[in-house]
Amino acid sequence: DVKVTQSSRYLVKRTGEKVFLECVQDMDHENMFWYRQDPGLGLRLIYFSYDVKMKEKGDIPEGYSVSREKKERFSLILESASTNQTSMYLCASSLDGGTGTEAFFGQGTRLTVV
Amino acid sequence: GNSVTQMEGPVTLSEEAFLTINCTYTATGYPSLFWYVQYPGEGLQLLLKATKADDKGSNKGFEATYRKETTSFHLEKGSVQVSDSAVYFCATPGAGGYQKVTFGIGTKLQVIP
């Protein structure tokens, strides 16, 4: 089974802190994604990576950056956390297999910024 | 770019009731369409998909048919169970490449015994 593992289920951070969210997948997938999930807004793509060291901005990249130094690991970085970044963060991965390819998700990290 | 619109919830049904969750899409051409499900405390998982017009996806008693005439991909189940309580997301590849899937807002389903 494909497994996508996010390093933390729950995090509480202070405003202004630098925050790292880590994600690891074990199926050699080319593509990895970070989404945030908010009530009434669904999932919104923050960043996407299609290869090591390659990244593309999603719909809401402001205030975030990412790092992909190894194929299996994709990190989301909040440079200076703010209260409006309190949310559920979901990591996903997929094969580069065409338009019908399934995405596999981690369990999510619920981040609270106080 | 491609997008989906799904009905807002929450939807509350009694066990064994019939379920329909509406989803319509806006797209150039005929992109793949997906339904994902998120059970409480978990990430999303693929429930079913259809990769071309007139296809029917099915899984765990759920079905959805890709209808180009009505640009719809409604999710249906004939008899829901308490264990079906979850949030359901309609999705399609969005703008900027097929890898980037765009999701609807999610419909929360609660099934009561």
XYZ file of C-alpha atoms in Angstrom:
227
model
C 0.000 0.000 0.000
C 1.081 3.517 -0.746
C 1.851 5.417 2.379
C 2.115 9.163 2.773
C 3.257 10.143 6.240
C 3.077 13.597 7.734
C 5.380 14.187 10.659
C 2.822 15.662 13.061
C -0.937 15.313 13.540
C -1.228 18.437 15.673
C 1.026 21.469 16.044
C 0.704 24.657 18.052
C 3.073 27.480 17.133
C 3.450 31.120 18.046
C 3.014 34.033 15.675
C 6.284 34.841 13.936
C 7.822 31.392 14.371
C 9.317 29.525 11.435
C 7.363 26.306 10.993
C 8.330 23.160 9.122
C 5.785 20.561 8.036
C 7.317 17.357 6.756
C 5.884 14.765 4.402
C 7.354 11.453 3.258
C 5.998 9.008 0.656
C 7.226 5.472 0.129
C 6.119 4.684 -3.439
C 8.650 6.565 -5.565
C 6.037 9.034 -6.816
C 7.219 11.900 -8.977
C 4.571 14.387 -7.879
C 4.024 15.752 -4.409
C 1.590 18.402 -3.210
C 0.722 20.554 -0.237
C -2.903 21.613 0.263
C -4.638 23.464 3.020
C -8.179 22.566 3.983
C -10.558 25.120 5.454
C -14.302 24.838 6.134
C -16.364 26.164 3.242
C -13.301 26.470 0.999
C -12.414 22.851 0.368
C -8.814 22.039 -0.512
C -6.588 24.711 -1.977
C -3.215 23.938 -3.538
C -0.285 25.730 -1.950
C 2.664 24.222 -3.829
C 3.363 21.324 -6.145
C 6.590 19.517 -6.987
C 7.036 17.278 -10.026
C 10.664 16.289 -9.391
C 13.524 16.728 -6.951
C 14.345 20.421 -6.511
C 11.470 21.383 -8.845
C 8.446 23.261 -7.590
C 5.505 25.251 -8.855
C 3.242 27.657 -7.057
C -0.312 26.630 -6.524
C -3.305 28.848 -5.895
C -2.269 30.277 -2.505
C 1.558 30.281 -2.173
C 1.874 33.570 -0.284
C 3.522 33.124 3.093
C 4.761 29.626 2.277
C 7.801 28.024 0.707
C 8.719 24.410 -0.001
C 11.734 22.184 -0.267
C 12.233 18.903 -2.077
C 15.833 17.691 -1.742
C 14.970 13.998 -2.015
C 12.284 12.347 -4.091
C 10.430 10.902 -1.120
C 10.326 14.020 1.041
C 8.468 17.291 0.548
C 8.584 20.007 3.196
C 6.286 22.968 3.647
C 7.783 25.995 5.380
C 5.926 28.861 6.981
C 8.589 31.559 7.093
C 6.830 33.614 9.759
C 3.661 31.985 11.012
C 0.535 34.104 11.287
C -2.856 33.384 12.808
C -4.504 33.246 9.370
C -2.343 30.211 8.634
C -4.208 28.218 11.262
C -5.587 25.352 9.205
C -5.451 21.672 8.306
C -2.523 20.917 5.994
C -2.640 17.895 3.725
C 0.252 16.391 1.817
C -0.347 14.185 -1.220
C 1.651 12.318 -3.838
C 0.951 10.790 -7.237
C 2.645 9.023 -10.105
C 3.225 10.986 -13.259
C 0.750 8.755 -15.007
C -1.628 10.960 -16.931
C -4.925 12.684 -16.376
C -6.634 9.864 -14.483
C -3.906 9.366 -11.916
C -4.967 8.991 -8.286
C -3.487 11.166 -5.546
C -2.628 9.574 -2.190
C -2.997 11.693 0.914
C -1.434 11.799 4.337
C -3.569 12.086 7.461
C -3.100 15.794 7.753
C -1.471 18.193 10.199
C -3.755 20.492 12.142
C -1.742 23.640 12.754
C -2.816 26.265 15.241
C -0.954 29.576 15.309
C -1.470 31.564 18.501
C -9.273 26.366 -16.313
C -11.200 23.294 -15.243
C -13.287 23.468 -12.092
C -16.019 21.642 -10.188
C -18.997 22.884 -8.207
C -20.581 20.620 -5.650
C -23.565 21.006 -3.406
C -22.974 22.377 0.038
C -23.827 20.331 3.064
C -24.243 19.113 5.538
C -26.475 16.301 4.384
C -28.188 14.239 7.075
C -29.807 10.951 6.136
C -31.272 8.010 7.954
C -29.617 4.653 7.516
C -30.706 2.857 4.299
C -31.793 6.120 2.631
C -30.815 6.995 -0.940
C -27.938 9.414 -1.352
C -27.227 11.914 -4.105
C -24.471 14.509 -3.907
C -24.434 16.810 -6.901
C -21.300 17.820 -8.764
C -21.055 19.782 -11.998
C -17.901 20.610 -13.874
C -16.617 23.355 -16.153
C -13.876 22.203 -18.462
C -12.124 22.417 -21.760
C -12.590 19.033 -23.346
C -13.367 15.999 -21.213
C -11.025 15.763 -18.240
C -11.057 12.948 -15.716
C -13.475 13.336 -12.806
C -12.985 11.997 -9.292
C -14.811 11.532 -6.034
C -12.638 11.467 -2.931
C -13.832 10.666 0.593
C -12.432 11.868 3.913
C -13.427 9.859 6.972
C -13.188 11.585 10.373
C -9.599 12.165 11.428
C -8.123 10.909 8.162
C -6.752 12.226 4.914
C -8.589 11.949 1.600
C -8.778 8.713 -0.348
C -10.025 8.054 -3.839
C -13.550 6.649 -3.864
C -14.109 6.368 -7.617
C -13.211 7.989 -10.894
C -14.205 8.264 -14.555
C -11.674 9.117 -17.223
C -13.934 9.856 -20.177
C -17.459 10.886 -21.050
C -20.190 8.286 -20.396
C -17.924 6.279 -18.088
C -19.365 5.066 -14.800
C -17.161 4.822 -11.745
C -18.196 2.597 -8.863
C -16.833 1.463 -5.519
C -18.232 0.389 -2.130
C -21.810 0.692 -3.437
C -21.258 4.257 -4.657
C -21.652 5.175 -8.315
C -21.151 8.256 -10.481
C -21.640 8.645 -14.229
C -19.712 11.149 -16.329
C -22.479 12.954 -18.229
C -21.275 15.404 -20.850
C -24.807 16.545 -21.767
C -25.368 17.950 -18.303
C -21.665 18.426 -17.368
C -22.317 16.457 -14.212
C -20.762 13.713 -12.102
C -23.274 13.172 -9.315
C -22.440 10.695 -6.562
C -25.156 8.176 -5.665
C -25.657 5.293 -3.280
C -28.816 3.291 -2.963
C -28.668 2.543 0.760
C -26.314 4.464 3.044
C -24.833 3.136 6.263
C -23.629 4.901 9.382
C -20.081 4.035 8.296
C -20.552 6.226 5.179
C -20.542 9.342 7.357
C -17.678 11.408 5.937
C -16.862 14.403 3.779
C -17.063 13.822 0.013
C -15.080 15.857 -2.520
C -15.619 16.098 -6.238
C -12.418 16.837 -8.170
C -10.893 17.247 -11.615
C -7.484 18.144 -13.045
C -7.299 21.909 -12.967
C -5.486 24.604 -14.826
C -1.774 24.315 -15.383
C -1.442 20.622 -15.996
C -3.173 17.347 -15.297
C -1.133 16.677 -12.194
C -2.762 19.508 -10.284
C -6.190 18.386 -9.203
C -8.741 20.987 -8.174
C -11.310 20.063 -5.532
C -14.826 21.136 -4.722
C -15.658 22.521 -1.286
C -16.674 19.146 0.104
C -20.058 17.854 1.246
C -20.359 16.500 4.743
C -22.639 13.497 5.051
C -24.011 12.335 8.366
C -25.950 9.083 8.494
C -28.015 8.485 11.597
C -29.191 5.051 12.758
